[in-house]
Amino acid sequence: MKQRRGSIGAAVVALALLCTAVDASGADDRPPTNFVKTSGTAFTLDGAPFYVAGVNNHYLTFGSRQEILRVLDDAVAMGANVVRTFLQPVIGSLDGSNPTIWDWRGGSDASSLRVGGTYLLYWDPVTGVMAINGGPDGMEKVDFLLAEIGKRNLKLILAFLDFWDYTGGAQQMRAWYGSTDKSTFFFEDPRTKADYRRWVEHVVGRINSITGLAYRDDPAIMAWELMNEGNAAPESLRLGWSAEMSAYIKSLDPNHLVGSGHAGFLDRMADLAVPGLDFGTWHGYPLYYTLSVGQFDRIIGEFCRLGARAGKPVLLEEFGYARSNPNAADAYARWLDTSSRDPDCAGWLVWRLVSLQDSGHYPVDLHDQFDIRNDGSPIWEALRAAAVRKRHAANGISPTSTGRETP
């Protein structure tokens, strides 16, 4: 296995070096300011340490404006400095001739995937190619999100796609071409690869209708991610695709960091070997891997050590523990304390922050119960204390013992 992993890594490096020769004529040569960078295993902002204490939310690109604002305001209230989401939804054709593979018209609220007619990518049956919706029920919603992120001095990690079909994602894009292969087709077919490149080029170069900034020039974006949990198979295909596409993104946008967005747990972040990826990501859920609180705590340090060996920051980018567990608040506090004390750990983003829906109620999560709410619960207070304490420590501020300082 070691010999095979080494050969894959060598091939990835070679491919990445080849891809960096892509024409960079679209890149902006102005000197970047206020963009998050990396220094060894740490992130930096304007030369100072930037420890990530953040949240995920899945409906920021299709919720109502008020739902978006509530999430961002709750992120600020928690003391978070980074928010992560994905560019979605993706549908078939508007006339139904190319079917949408998920329930586009369903969902009881934004959290349960009621998208309210929003779509970013769709199939145009007249031209027979992918089309992009740049209007108020499309990319203008992302414009609004970015403008509001910037107002709150937050940073955004933005994945170009979701791998899963909950709101279409890569699975809808391979379905445009009649494929049922969920793991390989999207990452190797010339048509879907061309669609992905065109989508990346559009997003990176888009001029925000509110701020007037091109996305590639917007410091509110901390990093691009190739895809949320892009589970291509075999591994060699995933690593090769990641090398190719990360190099392509960097040829268009030298300002922003690039990550994979991969879950990274089972393969122990194999994509750290990809030169075009600036940091490592892993998604950790004790429930899925039958891990105790203590076992998961020890794994946090192991993943940060992998980043140290690669000389790159590592983010615990998704993690969650059921609210119904009586020890949930203590578990979160323990894990975040472990991360904050380890100099090789660059930060965390909890899955997932949800806020009041337009109905006036919090969404109901009876399945995984990972939802985090601004409800004053012990879980909320544990996350808030950890976020504020570590951010203040990074800035040389001595917090009080309660961790309740204003962010």
Coordinates of C-alpha atoms in Angstrom, one line a residue:
M1 CA 0.0 0.0 0.0
K2 CA 2.8 2.5 0.8
Q3 CA 4.4 1.8 -2.6
R4 CA 1.1 2.4 -4.4
R5 CA 0.3 5.6 -2.5
G6 CA 3.8 6.9 -3.3
S7 CA 3.3 6.2 -7.0
I8 CA 0.0 8.0 -7.0
G9 CA 1.5 10.9 -5.2
A10 CA 4.3 11.2 -7.7
A11 CA 1.8 11.1 -10.5
V12 CA -0.3 13.8 -8.8
V13 CA 2.7 16.1 -8.4
A14 CA 3.7 15.6 -12.1
L15 CA 0.1 16.4 -13.2
A16 CA -0.1 19.4 -11.0
L17 CA 3.1 20.9 -12.4
L18 CA 1.8 20.3 -15.9
C19 CA -1.5 22.0 -15.1
T20 CA 0.2 25.1 -13.7
A21 CA 1.2 25.9 -17.3
V22 CA -2.5 26.7 -18.0
D23 CA -2.9 30.2 -19.4
A24 CA -3.2 32.7 -16.5
S25 CA -4.5 35.6 -18.7
G26 CA -7.6 35.8 -16.6
A27 CA -5.7 36.3 -13.3
D28 CA -5.7 39.7 -11.5
D29 CA -2.1 40.9 -11.1
R30 CA -2.9 43.6 -8.5
P31 CA -1.2 43.0 -5.1
P32 CA -3.7 41.2 -2.8
T33 CA -4.7 42.8 0.5
N34 CA -6.7 41.3 3.4
F35 CA -6.7 37.8 2.0
V36 CA -6.2 34.8 4.2
K37 CA -2.8 33.1 3.5
T38 CA -0.9 30.2 5.0
S39 CA 2.3 29.9 6.9
G40 CA 3.4 26.4 7.7
T41 CA 0.5 24.8 9.6
A42 CA -1.3 28.1 10.3
F43 CA -3.5 30.5 8.5
T44 CA -2.6 34.2 8.6
L45 CA -4.5 37.4 7.9
D46 CA -2.5 40.6 7.2
G47 CA 0.6 38.8 8.7
A48 CA -1.1 37.9 12.0
P49 CA -2.3 34.4 13.1
F50 CA -5.8 33.5 11.9
Y51 CA -7.2 30.6 13.8
V52 CA -10.5 29.3 12.2
A53 CA -13.4 29.0 14.6
G54 CA -16.3 28.6 12.3
V55 CA -19.6 27.1 11.2
N56 CA -21.2 25.3 8.3
N57 CA -24.6 26.0 6.9
H58 CA -26.2 24.3 3.9
Y59 CA -28.9 26.7 2.8
L60 CA -27.1 30.1 2.5
T61 CA -27.3 30.1 -1.3
F62 CA -31.1 29.4 -1.5
G63 CA -32.7 30.6 1.8
S64 CA -34.6 33.8 2.0
R65 CA -32.7 37.0 2.6
Q66 CA -33.9 37.0 6.2
E67 CA -32.9 33.4 6.8
I68 CA -29.4 34.2 5.4
L69 CA -29.1 37.2 7.7
R70 CA -30.2 35.2 10.7
V71 CA -27.5 32.6 10.1
L72 CA -24.8 35.2 9.6
D73 CA -25.8 37.2 12.7
D74 CA -25.9 34.0 14.8
A75 CA -22.4 33.1 13.5
V76 CA -21.2 36.5 14.8
A77 CA -23.0 36.0 18.1
M78 CA -21.2 32.7 18.5
G79 CA -17.8 34.4 17.9
A80 CA -17.2 32.6 14.6
N81 CA -14.9 34.1 12.0
V82 CA -15.5 31.7 9.1
V83 CA -18.6 30.4 7.5
R84 CA -18.6 27.5 5.0
T85 CA -21.3 26.6 2.3
F86 CA -21.6 25.1 -1.2
L87 CA -22.8 26.6 -4.5
Q88 CA -26.2 25.0 -5.1
P89 CA -28.9 24.1 -6.3
V90 CA -28.4 22.3 -9.7
I91 CA -31.4 21.1 -11.6
G92 CA -32.3 19.4 -14.9
S93 CA -34.0 21.5 -17.6
L94 CA -36.8 24.0 -16.7
D95 CA -39.2 22.3 -19.1
G96 CA -38.6 18.8 -17.6
S97 CA -37.2 17.3 -20.8
N98 CA -33.9 16.6 -18.9
P99 CA -35.2 15.4 -15.5
T100 CA -34.2 16.9 -12.1
I101 CA -33.1 13.9 -10.0
W102 CA -34.1 15.4 -6.7
D103 CA -37.3 16.9 -5.2
W104 CA -36.8 20.4 -6.5
R105 CA -40.3 21.6 -5.5
G106 CA -40.3 19.9 -2.0
G107 CA -39.1 20.7 1.5
S108 CA -41.0 22.3 4.4
D109 CA -38.4 25.0 5.0
A110 CA -34.9 26.1 3.8
S111 CA -33.1 23.7 6.2
S112 CA -35.1 20.8 4.8
L113 CA -34.1 21.9 1.3
R114 CA -37.0 24.0 0.2
V115 CA -35.2 26.1 -2.3
G116 CA -38.0 28.4 -3.3
G117 CA -37.3 28.2 -7.0
T118 CA -33.6 29.0 -6.7
Y119 CA -31.2 27.3 -9.1
L120 CA -27.7 28.1 -10.1
L121 CA -27.0 25.6 -12.9
Y122 CA -29.4 23.9 -15.3
W123 CA -29.6 22.1 -18.6
D124 CA -30.6 24.2 -21.6
P125 CA -32.4 21.8 -24.0
V126 CA -32.3 24.4 -26.8
T127 CA -28.5 24.7 -26.9
G128 CA -27.9 21.3 -25.5
V129 CA -25.4 22.5 -22.9
M130 CA -25.1 23.6 -19.3
A131 CA -26.5 27.0 -18.5
I132 CA -25.9 29.4 -15.6
N133 CA -28.7 31.4 -13.9
G134 CA -27.3 34.8 -13.1
G135 CA -30.5 36.4 -11.9
P136 CA -32.3 37.1 -8.6
D137 CA -33.2 33.4 -8.2
G138 CA -29.7 32.4 -9.1
M139 CA -26.2 33.9 -8.6
E140 CA -27.6 37.2 -7.3
K141 CA -28.4 35.3 -4.1
V142 CA -24.7 34.5 -3.8
D143 CA -23.9 38.2 -4.4
F144 CA -26.1 39.0 -1.5
L145 CA -24.4 36.4 0.7
L146 CA -20.9 37.7 0.0
A147 CA -21.9 41.3 0.5
E148 CA -23.3 40.5 4.0
I149 CA -20.4 38.3 4.9
G150 CA -18.1 41.3 4.2
K151 CA -20.2 43.6 6.3
R152 CA -19.8 41.4 9.3
N153 CA -16.0 41.0 8.9
L154 CA -16.5 37.2 8.4
K155 CA -14.7 35.0 5.9
L156 CA -16.4 32.5 3.6
I157 CA -15.2 29.1 2.5
L158 CA -17.1 28.4 -0.7
A159 CA -17.2 25.0 -2.5
F160 CA -18.0 25.2 -6.2
L161 CA -20.3 22.1 -6.0
D162 CA -21.7 19.5 -3.6
F163 CA -20.9 15.9 -4.5
W164 CA -24.3 14.7 -3.2
D165 CA -27.6 14.9 -4.9
Y166 CA -29.6 16.5 -2.1
T167 CA -29.9 19.7 -4.2
G168 CA -28.5 18.2 -7.4
G169 CA -24.7 18.8 -7.2
A170 CA -22.3 16.7 -9.3
Q171 CA -24.9 13.9 -9.5
Q172 CA -27.3 16.1 -11.4
M173 CA -24.6 17.2 -13.8
R174 CA -23.6 13.6 -14.7
A175 CA -27.3 12.8 -15.0
W176 CA -27.6 15.5 -17.7
Y177 CA -25.6 13.1 -19.9
G178 CA -27.6 10.0 -19.0
S179 CA -25.0 8.5 -16.6
T180 CA -25.9 6.5 -13.5
D181 CA -22.3 6.2 -12.4
K182 CA -22.1 8.2 -9.2
S183 CA -18.4 7.8 -8.5
T184 CA -16.4 8.0 -11.7
F185 CA -18.3 9.6 -14.6
F186 CA -18.3 13.2 -13.4
F187 CA -14.5 13.2 -12.7
E188 CA -13.4 11.7 -16.0
D189 CA -15.9 12.5 -18.7
P190 CA -14.7 15.4 -21.0
R191 CA -18.1 17.0 -21.0
T192 CA -18.6 17.2 -17.2
K193 CA -14.9 18.3 -16.8
A194 CA -15.5 21.1 -19.3
D195 CA -18.8 22.0 -17.5
Y196 CA -16.9 22.2 -14.2
R197 CA -14.1 24.4 -15.7
R198 CA -16.7 26.7 -17.2
W199 CA -18.5 27.0 -13.9
V200 CA -15.3 27.8 -12.0
E201 CA -14.4 30.4 -14.6
H202 CA -17.8 32.0 -14.3
V203 CA -17.8 32.1 -10.5
V204 CA -14.2 33.4 -10.1
G205 CA -14.7 36.1 -12.7
R206 CA -18.3 37.1 -11.7
I207 CA -18.8 40.8 -10.8
N208 CA -20.9 41.0 -7.6
S209 CA -24.0 43.0 -8.5
I210 CA -24.0 44.6 -5.0
T211 CA -20.4 45.3 -4.2
G212 CA -19.0 45.7 -7.7
L213 CA -16.1 43.4 -6.9
A214 CA -15.1 40.4 -8.9
Y215 CA -15.3 37.3 -6.8
R216 CA -11.5 36.7 -7.3
D217 CA -10.8 40.1 -5.9
D218 CA -13.1 39.8 -2.8
P219 CA -11.3 39.3 0.5
A220 CA -14.5 38.2 2.1
I221 CA -13.8 34.8 0.5
M222 CA -11.2 32.9 2.6
A223 CA -10.9 29.9 0.2
W224 CA -12.4 28.1 -2.7
E225 CA -13.1 24.3 -2.4
L226 CA -13.2 22.0 -5.3
M227 CA -16.3 20.2 -4.1
N228 CA -18.0 19.2 -0.8
E229 CA -17.0 15.5 -0.2
G230 CA -16.1 14.8 -3.8
N231 CA -16.0 11.0 -3.5
A232 CA -14.5 10.0 -6.8
A233 CA -13.3 6.5 -7.2
P234 CA -10.7 5.1 -7.6
E235 CA -8.5 7.3 -5.4
S236 CA -6.0 7.9 -8.2
L237 CA -8.8 9.5 -10.2
R238 CA -9.8 11.8 -7.4
L239 CA -6.2 12.9 -6.8
G240 CA -5.6 13.5 -10.4
W241 CA -8.8 15.5 -10.9
S242 CA -8.0 17.5 -7.7
A243 CA -4.5 18.3 -9.1
E244 CA -5.9 19.4 -12.4
M245 CA -8.7 21.5 -11.1
S246 CA -6.9 23.1 -8.2
A247 CA -4.2 24.2 -10.7
Y248 CA -6.9 25.6 -13.0
I249 CA -8.5 27.6 -10.2
K250 CA -5.1 29.1 -9.2
S251 CA -4.5 30.1 -12.9
L252 CA -7.6 32.2 -12.7
D253 CA -7.3 33.5 -9.2
P254 CA -4.0 33.9 -7.4
N255 CA -5.6 35.7 -4.4
H256 CA -7.5 32.9 -2.7
L257 CA -6.5 29.7 -1.0
V258 CA -7.8 26.4 -2.5
G259 CA -8.9 23.3 -0.6
S260 CA -10.4 20.1 -1.7
G261 CA -13.5 19.9 0.6
H262 CA -12.9 16.2 0.8
A263 CA -14.0 14.3 3.9
G264 CA -10.5 13.0 4.2
F265 CA -11.2 10.6 7.2
L266 CA -10.7 7.2 5.8
D267 CA -7.8 8.1 3.4
R268 CA -6.1 10.3 6.1
M269 CA -6.1 13.4 3.8
A270 CA -4.2 11.8 0.9
D271 CA -4.8 15.0 -1.1
L272 CA -2.3 16.8 1.1
A273 CA 0.2 15.7 -1.5
V274 CA -1.5 17.8 -4.2
P275 CA 0.6 21.0 -4.7
G276 CA -2.4 23.1 -5.8
L277 CA -4.2 22.5 -2.5
D278 CA -3.2 24.9 0.3
F279 CA -4.7 23.2 3.3
G280 CA -6.1 19.8 4.4
T281 CA -9.7 19.1 5.4
W282 CA -11.3 16.3 7.3
H283 CA -14.9 15.6 8.4
G284 CA -15.3 13.8 11.7
Y285 CA -18.4 12.3 13.1
P286 CA -17.9 9.8 16.0
L287 CA -21.4 8.3 15.2
Y288 CA -20.4 7.2 11.8
Y289 CA -17.1 5.6 12.9
T290 CA -18.3 4.2 16.2
L291 CA -15.8 6.3 18.2
S292 CA -16.0 7.3 21.8
V293 CA -15.6 10.9 22.8
G294 CA -12.0 10.1 24.0
Q295 CA -11.1 8.2 20.8
F296 CA -12.2 11.1 18.7
D297 CA -10.3 13.5 20.9
R298 CA -7.1 11.6 20.2
I299 CA -7.7 11.5 16.5
I300 CA -7.8 15.3 16.3
G301 CA -4.1 15.5 17.1
E302 CA -3.3 12.7 14.6
F303 CA -4.8 14.6 11.7
C304 CA -3.0 17.8 12.7
R305 CA 0.2 15.9 12.7
L306 CA -0.4 14.8 9.1
G307 CA -0.6 18.5 8.2
A308 CA 2.6 19.2 10.0
R309 CA 4.4 16.5 8.0
A310 CA 3.0 18.1 4.8
G311 CA 3.7 21.6 5.9
K312 CA 0.1 22.7 5.5
P313 CA -2.7 23.8 7.8
V314 CA -5.4 21.3 8.6
L315 CA -9.1 22.1 9.3
L316 CA -11.5 19.9 11.2
E317 CA -14.0 21.2 8.6
E318 CA -17.1 19.3 9.7
F319 CA -17.9 17.6 13.0
G320 CA -21.0 16.9 15.0
Y321 CA -22.4 15.1 18.0
A322 CA -26.1 14.5 18.6
R323 CA -27.8 17.1 20.8
S324 CA -29.6 14.2 22.6
N325 CA -26.3 13.0 24.1
P326 CA -26.3 14.1 27.7
N327 CA -22.5 14.8 27.4
A328 CA -22.7 16.7 24.1
A329 CA -21.6 20.1 25.5
D330 CA -18.7 18.5 27.4
A331 CA -17.7 16.6 24.3
Y332 CA -17.6 19.8 22.1
A333 CA -15.7 21.6 24.8
R334 CA -13.1 18.9 25.1
W335 CA -12.5 18.5 21.4
L336 CA -12.2 22.2 20.8
D337 CA -9.8 22.6 23.7
T338 CA -7.7 19.9 22.3
S339 CA -7.6 21.6 18.9
S340 CA -6.9 25.0 20.4
R341 CA -3.9 23.8 22.4
D342 CA -2.3 22.0 19.5
P343 CA 0.0 24.3 17.5
D344 CA -0.4 22.1 14.5
C345 CA -4.2 22.5 14.4
A346 CA -5.5 25.4 12.3
G347 CA -9.1 25.4 13.4
W348 CA -12.6 23.9 13.1
L349 CA -16.0 24.5 11.6
V350 CA -19.0 22.8 13.3
W351 CA -21.7 21.1 11.4
R352 CA -24.1 22.8 11.3
L353 CA -25.4 26.2 12.4
V354 CA -29.1 26.7 11.7
S355 CA -31.2 29.7 12.6
L356 CA -34.9 30.6 12.9
Q357 CA -36.7 29.8 9.6
D358 CA -39.2 32.2 8.1
S359 CA -41.9 30.2 9.9
G360 CA -40.5 31.6 13.2
H361 CA -39.3 28.2 14.3
Y362 CA -36.0 26.4 14.4
P363 CA -35.8 23.5 11.9
V364 CA -36.5 20.0 13.3
D365 CA -33.6 17.6 13.0
L366 CA -34.7 14.2 14.3
H367 CA -32.1 12.1 12.4
D368 CA -28.5 13.0 13.2
Q369 CA -29.4 15.9 15.6
F370 CA -26.2 17.8 14.7
D371 CA -28.0 21.2 14.4
I372 CA -26.4 24.0 16.5
R373 CA -28.7 26.9 17.5
N374 CA -28.4 30.2 19.2
D375 CA -30.6 29.0 22.0
G376 CA -28.4 29.6 25.1
S377 CA -28.1 25.8 25.5
P378 CA -24.9 24.3 27.1
I379 CA -23.9 23.2 23.6
W380 CA -24.2 26.8 22.2
E381 CA -22.3 28.2 25.2
A382 CA -19.5 25.6 24.8
L383 CA -19.0 26.5 21.2
R384 CA -19.2 30.2 21.9
A385 CA -16.7 30.1 24.7
A386 CA -14.2 28.0 22.5
A387 CA -14.5 30.4 19.5
V388 CA -14.0 33.6 21.5
R389 CA -11.3 32.2 23.7
K390 CA -9.1 30.9 20.9
R391 CA -9.6 34.0 18.7
H392 CA -8.6 36.3 21.5
A393 CA -5.6 34.1 22.4
A394 CA -4.5 34.3 18.7
N395 CA -4.7 38.1 18.9
G396 CA -2.9 38.3 22.2
I397 CA -6.0 39.2 24.2
S398 CA -6.5 37.6 27.6
P399 CA -10.2 36.5 27.9
T400 CA -12.2 36.2 31.1
S401 CA -12.9 32.8 32.5
T402 CA -16.5 32.9 31.1
G403 CA -15.5 33.2 27.5
R404 CA -18.4 35.6 27.0
E405 CA -16.5 38.5 25.5
T406 CA -18.0 40.4 22.6
P407 CA -16.5 39.0 19.4

